[in-house]
Short mmCIF file of N, CA and C in Angstrom, two decimals:
data_model
loop_
_atom_site.label_atom_id
_atom_site.label_comp_id
_atom_site.label_asym_id
_atom_site.label_seq_id
_atom_site.Cartn_x
_atom_site.Cartn_y
_atom_site.Cartn_z
N PHE A 1 0.86 -1.25 0.03
CA PHE A 1 -0.03 -0.01 -0.01
C PHE A 1 0.87 1.17 -0.01
N PHE A 2 1.95 1.35 0.83
CA PHE A 2 2.78 2.49 0.87
C PHE A 2 3.56 2.73 -0.49
N PHE A 3 4.00 1.70 -1.13
CA PHE A 3 4.60 1.67 -2.33
C PHE A 3 3.66 2.28 -3.50
N PHE A 4 2.40 1.92 -3.48
CA PHE A 4 1.46 2.40 -4.40
C PHE A 4 1.20 3.87 -4.16
N PHE A 5 1.18 4.37 -2.93
CA PHE A 5 1.01 5.76 -2.65
C PHE A 5 2.21 6.54 -3.12
N LEU A 6 3.40 6.10 -3.05
CA LEU A 6 4.49 6.94 -3.54
C LEU A 6 4.50 6.94 -5.00
N MET A 7 3.93 6.00 -5.80
CA MET A 7 3.91 6.06 -7.29
C MET A 7 2.84 7.04 -7.81
N ILE A 8 1.83 7.43 -7.00
CA ILE A 8 0.80 8.42 -7.52
C ILE A 8 1.06 9.79 -7.00
N ARG A 9 2.14 10.15 -6.60
CA ARG A 9 2.49 11.53 -6.20
C ARG A 9 2.29 12.53 -7.29
N ARG A 10 2.16 13.83 -6.90
CA ARG A 10 2.08 14.83 -7.92
C ARG A 10 3.21 14.94 -8.77
N PRO A 11 3.09 15.12 -10.17
CA PRO A 11 4.20 15.32 -10.96
C PRO A 11 4.81 16.75 -10.81
N PRO A 12 6.05 16.99 -11.25
CA PRO A 12 6.63 18.30 -11.08
C PRO A 12 5.94 19.34 -11.87
N ARG A 13 5.92 20.56 -11.51
CA ARG A 13 5.26 21.73 -12.22
C ARG A 13 6.00 21.89 -13.62
N SER A 14 5.19 22.01 -14.58
CA SER A 14 5.65 22.07 -16.00
C SER A 14 6.23 23.44 -16.15
N THR A 15 7.41 23.45 -16.90
CA THR A 15 8.04 24.69 -17.36
C THR A 15 7.70 25.07 -18.70
N LEU A 16 7.00 24.13 -19.39
CA LEU A 16 6.62 24.33 -20.82
C LEU A 16 5.75 25.56 -20.99
N PHE A 17 4.80 25.69 -20.01
CA PHE A 17 3.74 26.79 -20.20
C PHE A 17 3.68 27.59 -18.84
N PRO A 18 4.70 28.60 -18.68
CA PRO A 18 4.60 29.28 -17.47
C PRO A 18 3.42 30.22 -17.13
N TYR A 19 2.66 30.52 -18.16
CA TYR A 19 1.48 31.38 -17.99
C TYR A 19 0.22 30.65 -17.59
N THR A 20 0.43 29.59 -16.91
CA THR A 20 -0.85 28.82 -16.52
C THR A 20 -1.66 29.66 -15.58
N THR A 21 -1.14 30.59 -14.95
CA THR A 21 -2.00 31.46 -14.01
C THR A 21 -3.02 32.17 -14.81
N LEU A 22 -2.78 32.41 -16.06
CA LEU A 22 -3.78 33.11 -16.94
C LEU A 22 -5.08 32.22 -17.08
N PHE A 23 -4.97 30.97 -16.91
CA PHE A 23 -6.08 30.06 -17.14
C PHE A 23 -6.72 29.45 -15.82
N ARG A 24 -5.95 29.67 -14.69
CA ARG A 24 -6.40 29.09 -13.49
C ARG A 24 -7.52 29.92 -12.85
N SER A 25 -8.57 29.21 -12.38
CA SER A 25 -9.57 29.87 -11.54
C SER A 25 -10.12 31.30 -12.02
N ASN A 26 -10.13 31.43 -13.32
CA ASN A 26 -10.67 32.68 -13.87
C ASN A 26 -11.68 32.39 -14.89
N LYS A 27 -12.87 32.40 -14.57
CA LYS A 27 -14.04 32.02 -15.52
C LYS A 27 -14.12 32.88 -16.78
N ASP A 28 -13.63 34.06 -16.72
CA ASP A 28 -13.78 34.99 -17.89
C ASP A 28 -12.59 34.84 -18.86
N THR A 29 -11.72 33.94 -18.62
CA THR A 29 -10.56 33.77 -19.46
C THR A 29 -10.89 32.78 -20.60
N SER A 30 -10.59 33.18 -21.78
CA SER A 30 -10.80 32.28 -22.91
C SER A 30 -9.79 32.56 -24.01
N VAL A 31 -9.40 31.50 -24.82
CA VAL A 31 -8.66 31.67 -25.93
C VAL A 31 -9.46 32.25 -27.13
N THR A 32 -9.09 33.32 -27.62
CA THR A 32 -9.91 34.06 -28.70
C THR A 32 -9.29 33.93 -30.03
N ALA A 33 -7.98 33.60 -30.10
CA ALA A 33 -7.24 33.55 -31.37
C ALA A 33 -6.12 32.65 -31.23
N THR A 34 -5.78 31.87 -32.38
CA THR A 34 -4.52 31.14 -32.46
C THR A 34 -3.96 31.38 -33.77
N TYR A 35 -2.58 31.23 -33.93
CA TYR A 35 -1.99 31.49 -35.20
C TYR A 35 -0.62 30.79 -35.16
N ILE A 36 -0.15 30.09 -36.13
CA ILE A 36 1.21 29.67 -36.20
C ILE A 36 1.84 30.48 -37.43
N ASP A 37 2.80 31.20 -37.22
CA ASP A 37 3.51 32.06 -38.31
C ASP A 37 4.43 31.33 -39.14
N SER A 38 4.99 31.98 -40.21
CA SER A 38 5.92 31.22 -41.11
C SER A 38 7.13 30.78 -40.53
N SER A 39 7.56 31.33 -39.38
CA SER A 39 8.78 30.88 -38.69
C SER A 39 8.47 29.76 -37.61
N GLY A 40 7.19 29.33 -37.59
CA GLY A 40 6.96 28.25 -36.65
C GLY A 40 6.52 28.80 -35.22
N ARG A 41 6.39 30.04 -35.00
CA ARG A 41 5.98 30.58 -33.73
C ARG A 41 4.52 30.42 -33.50
N PHE A 42 4.22 30.03 -32.23
CA PHE A 42 2.82 29.85 -31.98
C PHE A 42 2.25 31.09 -31.14
N TRP A 43 1.12 31.67 -31.77
CA TRP A 43 0.63 32.87 -31.11
C TRP A 43 -0.84 32.50 -30.56
N ILE A 44 -1.07 33.02 -29.33
CA ILE A 44 -2.26 32.64 -28.69
C ILE A 44 -2.95 33.90 -28.12
N GLY A 45 -4.11 34.34 -28.58
CA GLY A 45 -4.79 35.42 -28.08
C GLY A 45 -5.70 35.10 -26.91
N VAL A 46 -5.58 35.75 -25.71
CA VAL A 46 -6.38 35.34 -24.64
C VAL A 46 -7.16 36.47 -24.15
N TYR A 47 -8.52 36.43 -24.11
CA TYR A 47 -9.49 37.46 -23.71
C TYR A 47 -9.11 38.14 -22.51
N ARG A 48 -8.89 39.55 -22.63
CA ARG A 48 -8.63 40.41 -21.52
C ARG A 48 -7.28 40.10 -20.85
N LYS A 49 -6.34 39.33 -21.56
CA LYS A 49 -5.06 39.01 -20.94
C LYS A 49 -3.93 39.46 -21.97
N GLY A 50 -4.13 39.36 -23.20
CA GLY A 50 -3.20 39.70 -24.13
C GLY A 50 -2.83 38.58 -25.14
N VAL A 51 -1.64 38.69 -25.68
CA VAL A 51 -1.14 37.64 -26.69
C VAL A 51 0.11 36.99 -26.32
N LEU A 52 0.00 35.64 -26.19
CA LEU A 52 1.26 34.83 -25.81
C LEU A 52 1.85 34.37 -27.15
N CYS A 53 3.24 34.37 -27.16
CA CYS A 53 3.93 33.87 -28.27
C CYS A 53 4.95 32.77 -27.81
N HIS A 54 4.87 31.71 -28.39
CA HIS A 54 5.95 30.62 -28.16
C HIS A 54 6.94 30.45 -29.23
N ASP A 55 8.28 30.78 -28.79
CA ASP A 55 9.33 30.83 -29.89
C ASP A 55 10.52 30.33 -29.19
N ASN A 56 11.10 29.21 -29.86
CA ASN A 56 12.33 28.59 -29.39
C ASN A 56 12.20 28.08 -27.98
N GLY A 57 11.18 27.54 -27.58
CA GLY A 57 11.09 27.00 -26.20
C GLY A 57 10.79 28.13 -25.16
N LYS A 58 10.61 29.44 -25.47
CA LYS A 58 10.25 30.42 -24.59
C LYS A 58 8.90 31.14 -24.86
N TRP A 59 8.25 31.55 -23.76
CA TRP A 59 6.99 32.28 -23.98
C TRP A 59 7.15 33.74 -23.74
N ARG A 60 6.47 34.63 -24.57
CA ARG A 60 6.52 36.01 -24.30
C ARG A 60 5.15 36.55 -24.48
N LEU A 61 4.77 37.57 -23.60
CA LEU A 61 3.50 38.14 -23.46
C LEU A 61 3.48 39.51 -24.16
N PHE A 62 2.59 39.76 -25.05
CA PHE A 62 2.40 41.12 -25.75
C PHE A 62 0.99 41.63 -25.53
N LEU A 63 0.92 42.91 -25.65
CA LEU A 63 -0.33 43.68 -25.49
C LEU A 63 -1.11 43.17 -24.20
N GLU A 64 -0.37 43.23 -23.15
CA GLU A 64 -0.97 42.75 -21.85
C GLU A 64 -2.22 43.53 -21.52
N ASN A 65 -3.27 42.77 -21.02
CA ASN A 65 -4.53 43.26 -20.63
C ASN A 65 -5.50 43.73 -21.79
N SER A 66 -5.14 43.36 -22.95
CA SER A 66 -5.99 43.66 -24.16
C SER A 66 -6.70 42.37 -24.41
N SER A 67 -7.74 42.56 -25.49
CA SER A 67 -8.49 41.44 -25.78
C SER A 67 -8.35 41.13 -27.35
N PRO A 68 -7.31 40.39 -27.72
CA PRO A 68 -6.99 40.08 -29.14
C PRO A 68 -8.08 39.13 -29.61
N TYR A 69 -8.43 39.40 -30.75
CA TYR A 69 -9.49 38.54 -31.44
C TYR A 69 -9.13 37.95 -32.69
N SER A 70 -8.07 38.41 -33.35
CA SER A 70 -7.62 37.80 -34.65
C SER A 70 -6.06 38.08 -34.81
N ILE A 71 -5.44 37.15 -35.41
CA ILE A 71 -3.93 37.28 -35.66
C ILE A 71 -3.75 36.86 -37.02
N VAL A 72 -2.85 37.61 -37.80
CA VAL A 72 -2.49 37.15 -39.08
C VAL A 72 -1.09 37.83 -39.42
N GLU A 73 -0.44 37.11 -40.28
CA GLU A 73 0.96 37.49 -40.67
C GLU A 73 1.02 38.02 -42.12
N ASP A 74 1.83 39.02 -42.40
CA ASP A 74 1.85 39.53 -43.85
C ASP A 74 3.11 38.88 -44.54
N MET A 75 3.42 39.22 -45.72
CA MET A 75 4.43 38.58 -46.48
C MET A 75 5.84 39.09 -46.03
N TYR A 76 5.82 39.98 -45.22
CA TYR A 76 7.15 40.52 -44.62
C TYR A 76 7.53 39.96 -43.21
N GLY A 77 6.64 39.14 -42.69
CA GLY A 77 6.76 38.53 -41.43
C GLY A 77 6.26 39.30 -40.17
N ASN A 78 5.54 40.47 -40.60
CA ASN A 78 4.89 41.29 -39.43
C ASN A 78 3.68 40.56 -39.05
N ILE A 79 3.44 40.61 -37.69
CA ILE A 79 2.25 39.97 -37.15
C ILE A 79 1.32 41.14 -36.81
N TYR A 80 -0.08 40.93 -37.35
CA TYR A 80 -1.05 41.92 -37.08
C TYR A 80 -2.09 41.37 -36.03
N ILE A 81 -2.45 42.02 -35.02
CA ILE A 81 -3.44 41.69 -34.11
C ILE A 81 -4.57 42.60 -33.95
N GLY A 82 -5.74 42.04 -34.24
CA GLY A 82 -6.93 42.88 -34.15
C GLY A 82 -7.56 42.59 -32.74
N THR A 83 -7.94 43.66 -32.14
CA THR A 83 -8.42 43.53 -30.69
C THR A 83 -9.92 44.01 -30.51
N LEU A 84 -10.54 43.63 -29.57
CA LEU A 84 -11.96 44.12 -29.18
C LEU A 84 -11.71 45.33 -28.22
N GLY A 85 -11.72 46.58 -28.87
CA GLY A 85 -11.63 47.70 -27.98
C GLY A 85 -10.32 48.40 -27.94
N ASN A 86 -9.26 47.78 -28.40
CA ASN A 86 -7.93 48.38 -28.41
C ASN A 86 -7.30 48.65 -29.71
N GLY A 87 -8.08 48.45 -30.75
CA GLY A 87 -7.58 48.71 -32.10
C GLY A 87 -6.76 47.52 -32.78
N LEU A 88 -5.94 47.96 -33.81
CA LEU A 88 -5.11 47.13 -34.50
C LEU A 88 -3.65 47.41 -34.29
N TYR A 89 -2.91 46.35 -34.18
CA TYR A 89 -1.47 46.40 -33.87
C TYR A 89 -0.70 45.59 -34.83
N CYS A 90 0.55 46.26 -35.10
CA CYS A 90 1.48 45.43 -36.02
C CYS A 90 2.78 45.24 -35.12
N LEU A 91 3.21 43.90 -35.07
CA LEU A 91 4.45 43.54 -34.45
C LEU A 91 5.45 43.10 -35.50
N SER A 92 6.50 43.94 -35.62
CA SER A 92 7.53 43.78 -36.55
C SER A 92 8.79 42.97 -36.00
N PRO A 93 9.16 41.89 -36.75
CA PRO A 93 10.38 41.14 -36.25
C PRO A 93 11.62 42.14 -36.28
N ASP A 94 11.62 43.09 -37.11
CA ASP A 94 12.80 44.09 -37.11
C ASP A 94 12.80 44.90 -35.83
N ALA A 95 11.67 45.10 -35.14
CA ALA A 95 11.73 45.89 -33.92
C ALA A 95 11.45 44.97 -32.72
N ASP A 96 11.94 43.69 -32.82
CA ASP A 96 11.76 42.67 -31.72
C ASP A 96 10.29 42.61 -31.29
N TYR A 97 9.38 42.76 -32.25
CA TYR A 97 7.93 42.55 -31.99
C TYR A 97 7.37 43.56 -31.02
N THR A 98 7.92 44.70 -31.03
CA THR A 98 7.33 45.72 -30.19
C THR A 98 6.06 46.26 -30.93
N PRO A 99 5.00 46.15 -30.15
CA PRO A 99 3.62 46.54 -30.70
C PRO A 99 3.50 48.03 -31.22
N ALA A 100 3.10 48.20 -32.44
CA ALA A 100 2.87 49.69 -32.98
C ALA A 100 1.47 49.68 -33.38
N GLU A 101 0.74 50.56 -32.85
CA GLU A 101 -0.68 50.67 -33.26
C GLU A 101 -0.77 51.28 -34.63
N ILE A 102 -1.78 50.66 -35.44
CA ILE A 102 -2.14 51.25 -36.72
C ILE A 102 -3.43 51.89 -36.62
N ASP A 103 -3.43 53.22 -36.98
CA ASP A 103 -4.69 53.98 -36.71
C ASP A 103 -5.69 53.67 -37.84
N LEU A 104 -6.73 53.18 -37.37
CA LEU A 104 -7.96 52.93 -38.27
C LEU A 104 -8.92 53.98 -38.10
N VAL A 105 -8.46 55.19 -37.95
CA VAL A 105 -9.35 56.49 -37.85
C VAL A 105 -10.42 56.24 -36.75
N GLY A 106 -9.91 55.88 -35.55
CA GLY A 106 -10.75 55.83 -34.42
C GLY A 106 -11.52 54.50 -34.21
N ARG A 107 -11.30 53.54 -35.23
CA ARG A 107 -12.06 52.25 -35.01
C ARG A 107 -11.21 51.44 -34.16
N LYS A 108 -11.66 51.01 -32.99
CA LYS A 108 -10.97 50.20 -32.02
C LYS A 108 -11.41 48.72 -31.99
N TYR A 109 -12.58 48.46 -32.55
CA TYR A 109 -13.11 47.09 -32.53
C TYR A 109 -12.63 46.44 -33.82
N VAL A 110 -11.74 45.43 -33.79
CA VAL A 110 -11.33 44.78 -34.98
C VAL A 110 -11.36 43.30 -34.80
N PRO A 111 -12.54 42.78 -35.08
CA PRO A 111 -12.79 41.28 -34.83
C PRO A 111 -12.08 40.27 -35.73
N HIS A 112 -11.78 40.78 -37.01
CA HIS A 112 -11.15 39.78 -37.99
C HIS A 112 -10.23 40.38 -38.88
N LEU A 113 -9.24 39.64 -39.23
CA LEU A 113 -8.08 40.05 -40.24
C LEU A 113 -7.90 39.05 -41.20
N SER A 114 -7.63 39.37 -42.47
CA SER A 114 -7.12 38.54 -43.50
C SER A 114 -5.93 39.16 -44.32
N CYS A 115 -5.11 38.47 -44.93
CA CYS A 115 -4.07 38.98 -45.62
C CYS A 115 -3.96 38.24 -47.00
N ASN A 116 -3.90 39.05 -48.14
CA ASN A 116 -3.84 38.39 -49.42
C ASN A 116 -2.31 38.25 -49.79
N ARG A 117 -2.14 37.54 -50.90
CA ARG A 117 -0.75 37.32 -51.40
C ARG A 117 0.03 38.56 -51.76
N GLY A 118 -0.73 39.61 -52.09
CA GLY A 118 0.01 40.82 -52.45
C GLY A 118 0.37 41.68 -51.37
N GLY A 119 0.12 41.22 -50.05
CA GLY A 119 0.52 42.13 -49.05
C GLY A 119 -0.43 43.03 -48.49
N THR A 120 -1.66 42.87 -48.71
CA THR A 120 -2.77 43.73 -48.26
C THR A 120 -3.41 43.13 -47.10
N ILE A 121 -3.65 43.79 -46.01
CA ILE A 121 -4.30 43.33 -44.85
C ILE A 121 -5.63 43.91 -44.85
N TYR A 122 -6.66 43.09 -44.62
CA TYR A 122 -8.10 43.55 -44.62
C TYR A 122 -8.59 43.30 -43.12
N ALA A 123 -9.09 44.47 -42.51
CA ALA A 123 -9.44 44.46 -41.15
C ALA A 123 -10.97 44.85 -41.03
N THR A 124 -11.76 43.87 -40.49
CA THR A 124 -13.17 44.31 -40.33
C THR A 124 -13.17 45.22 -38.96
N THR A 125 -14.10 46.08 -39.02
CA THR A 125 -14.21 47.06 -37.89
C THR A 125 -15.79 47.28 -37.61
N SER A 126 -15.97 48.12 -36.54
CA SER A 126 -17.36 48.34 -36.24
C SER A 126 -17.95 49.38 -37.05
N ALA A 127 -17.15 49.89 -38.03
CA ALA A 127 -17.59 51.01 -38.91
C ALA A 127 -17.22 50.77 -40.41
N GLY A 128 -16.99 49.55 -40.82
CA GLY A 128 -16.57 49.34 -42.13
C GLY A 128 -15.43 48.43 -42.34
N LEU A 129 -14.65 48.54 -43.41
CA LEU A 129 -13.52 47.63 -43.68
C LEU A 129 -12.25 48.45 -43.78
N GLY A 130 -11.26 48.09 -43.08
CA GLY A 130 -10.06 48.75 -43.19
C GLY A 130 -8.97 47.99 -44.10
N ILE A 131 -8.35 48.74 -44.99
CA ILE A 131 -7.45 48.07 -45.97
C ILE A 131 -6.11 48.67 -45.70
N ILE A 132 -5.17 47.81 -45.39
CA ILE A 132 -3.84 48.27 -44.93
C ILE A 132 -2.80 47.75 -45.96
N ASP A 133 -1.92 48.64 -46.55
CA ASP A 133 -0.91 48.24 -47.40
C ASP A 133 0.23 47.75 -46.40
N ALA A 134 0.67 46.52 -46.45
CA ALA A 134 1.78 45.95 -45.51
C ALA A 134 3.07 46.76 -45.68
N ALA A 135 3.34 47.07 -46.95
CA ALA A 135 4.72 47.70 -47.08
C ALA A 135 4.79 49.09 -46.50
N THR A 136 3.67 49.95 -46.75
CA THR A 136 3.73 51.36 -46.26
C THR A 136 2.85 51.57 -45.04
N LYS A 137 2.12 50.56 -44.67
CA LYS A 137 1.17 50.77 -43.48
C LYS A 137 0.15 51.85 -43.79
N LYS A 138 -0.08 52.21 -45.04
CA LYS A 138 -1.10 53.18 -45.34
C LYS A 138 -2.50 52.53 -45.20
N VAL A 139 -3.35 53.29 -44.77
CA VAL A 139 -4.80 52.79 -44.26
C VAL A 139 -5.73 53.46 -45.25
N GLU A 140 -6.65 52.59 -45.84
CA GLU A 140 -7.90 53.09 -46.50
C GLU A 140 -9.11 52.51 -45.82
N ILE A 141 -10.08 53.32 -45.51
CA ILE A 141 -11.30 52.90 -44.83
C ILE A 141 -12.53 52.93 -45.81
N LEU A 142 -13.16 51.73 -45.88
CA LEU A 142 -14.38 51.57 -46.75
C LEU A 142 -15.58 51.59 -45.69
N ASP A 143 -16.14 52.80 -45.60
CA ASP A 143 -17.27 53.01 -44.52
C ASP A 143 -18.57 52.17 -44.86
N GLY A 144 -19.22 51.90 -43.88
CA GLY A 144 -20.57 51.29 -43.94
C GLY A 144 -21.54 51.99 -43.01
N ASN A 145 -22.75 52.11 -43.50
CA ASN A 145 -23.99 52.66 -42.53
C ASN A 145 -25.17 52.00 -42.98
N ARG A 146 -26.21 52.23 -42.13
CA ARG A 146 -27.47 51.59 -42.23
C ARG A 146 -28.35 52.35 -43.31
N ARG A 147 -28.01 53.55 -43.65
CA ARG A 147 -28.70 54.31 -44.61
C ARG A 147 -28.47 53.85 -46.10
N GLN A 148 -27.46 53.01 -46.26
CA GLN A 148 -27.09 52.47 -47.46
C GLN A 148 -26.50 53.62 -48.40
N THR A 149 -25.84 54.49 -47.79
CA THR A 149 -25.13 55.55 -48.63
C THR A 149 -23.78 55.35 -48.74
N GLN A 150 -23.22 54.26 -48.06
CA GLN A 150 -21.76 53.95 -48.14
C GLN A 150 -21.62 52.56 -48.86
N ARG A 151 -20.52 51.97 -48.93
CA ARG A 151 -20.19 50.80 -49.75
C ARG A 151 -20.76 49.54 -49.03
N PHE A 152 -21.00 49.57 -47.78
CA PHE A 152 -21.68 48.52 -47.02
C PHE A 152 -22.91 48.95 -46.47
N ASN A 153 -23.99 47.97 -46.48
CA ASN A 153 -25.24 48.63 -45.82
C ASN A 153 -25.32 48.28 -44.35
N THR A 154 -24.11 47.84 -43.78
CA THR A 154 -24.18 47.71 -42.38
C THR A 154 -22.73 48.17 -41.86
N PRO A 155 -22.61 48.98 -40.84
CA PRO A 155 -21.33 49.37 -40.53
C PRO A 155 -20.48 48.28 -39.71
N ASP A 156 -21.14 47.34 -39.13
CA ASP A 156 -20.54 46.42 -38.17
C ASP A 156 -20.11 45.13 -38.90
N LEU A 157 -18.96 45.07 -39.48
CA LEU A 157 -18.50 43.93 -40.18
C LEU A 157 -17.82 42.96 -39.28
N GLN A 158 -18.12 41.70 -39.39
CA GLN A 158 -17.57 40.72 -38.44
C GLN A 158 -16.39 39.80 -39.06
N SER A 159 -16.46 39.56 -40.25
CA SER A 159 -15.38 38.72 -40.82
C SER A 159 -15.14 39.11 -42.27
N VAL A 160 -13.91 38.75 -42.72
CA VAL A 160 -13.54 39.01 -44.16
C VAL A 160 -12.54 37.81 -44.47
N PHE A 161 -12.77 37.20 -45.71
CA PHE A 161 -11.88 36.01 -46.04
C PHE A 161 -11.34 36.19 -47.46
N ILE A 162 -10.13 35.59 -47.63
CA ILE A 162 -9.56 35.58 -48.95
C ILE A 162 -9.68 34.11 -49.47
N ASP A 163 -10.23 33.94 -50.67
CA ASP A 163 -10.39 32.61 -51.20
C ASP A 163 -9.13 32.06 -51.85
N SER A 164 -9.08 30.87 -52.34
CA SER A 164 -7.96 30.20 -52.94
C SER A 164 -7.30 30.93 -54.16
N ARG A 165 -8.19 31.77 -54.77
CA ARG A 165 -7.78 32.60 -55.87
C ARG A 165 -7.18 33.85 -55.49
N GLY A 166 -7.27 34.21 -54.16
CA GLY A 166 -6.75 35.45 -53.68
C GLY A 166 -7.74 36.50 -53.75
N LEU A 167 -9.09 36.21 -53.93
CA LEU A 167 -10.16 37.28 -54.08
C LEU A 167 -10.81 37.46 -52.65
N LEU A 168 -11.20 38.69 -52.37
CA LEU A 168 -11.88 39.03 -51.17
C LEU A 168 -13.27 38.50 -51.20
#
C-alpha cells in the first residue's frame, strides 16, 4: 500500500507553459485567437489578458490586458493583431515585435483580419472595412452605414476572407 501511494504523487510543475496562471480559476478567461506564423512561432490570443507567443522554447506576453481577437501575418513577417476595443497592432520582427498601433481612424473594434498574397491586410471594424498596405502601413477605410449611402449597408463587419484565388 505504501509503495502504491509513492507512485501516484504529484508530478513536477511544468516549465513548458509558465503562463498557467492566466487560465487558473478565472471564469472569464478564454482563448480567442491562435496562429502559427511562417517561422513556426505559436501565437495565442487570450481574452482580457493579451497575446502569448511561443518561440524557441520560450513564451513572451504582448499587449498585456488587451482582448485580441484575430492574428495574421503579412508577407514581410509582420504580425497583425486585431483587438476588441484596443484597435489594430503590428508587431515587426525588425523591432523585436514591439507593438505599434495602426490608426484605423478611431475604429478600435477589430474582430477579424485577412491577408492576401499581394501584402494587403483587410481588417473588419465596427464601422466598415480597413485596408492596410503591408509595405507602407497606409490605411484606407471603406465605410458602412445603415442608410445604405456607403459601400456596405451595415457598419458592423464581423469577418473577411480571402479565397484560394486570392479574391476578397
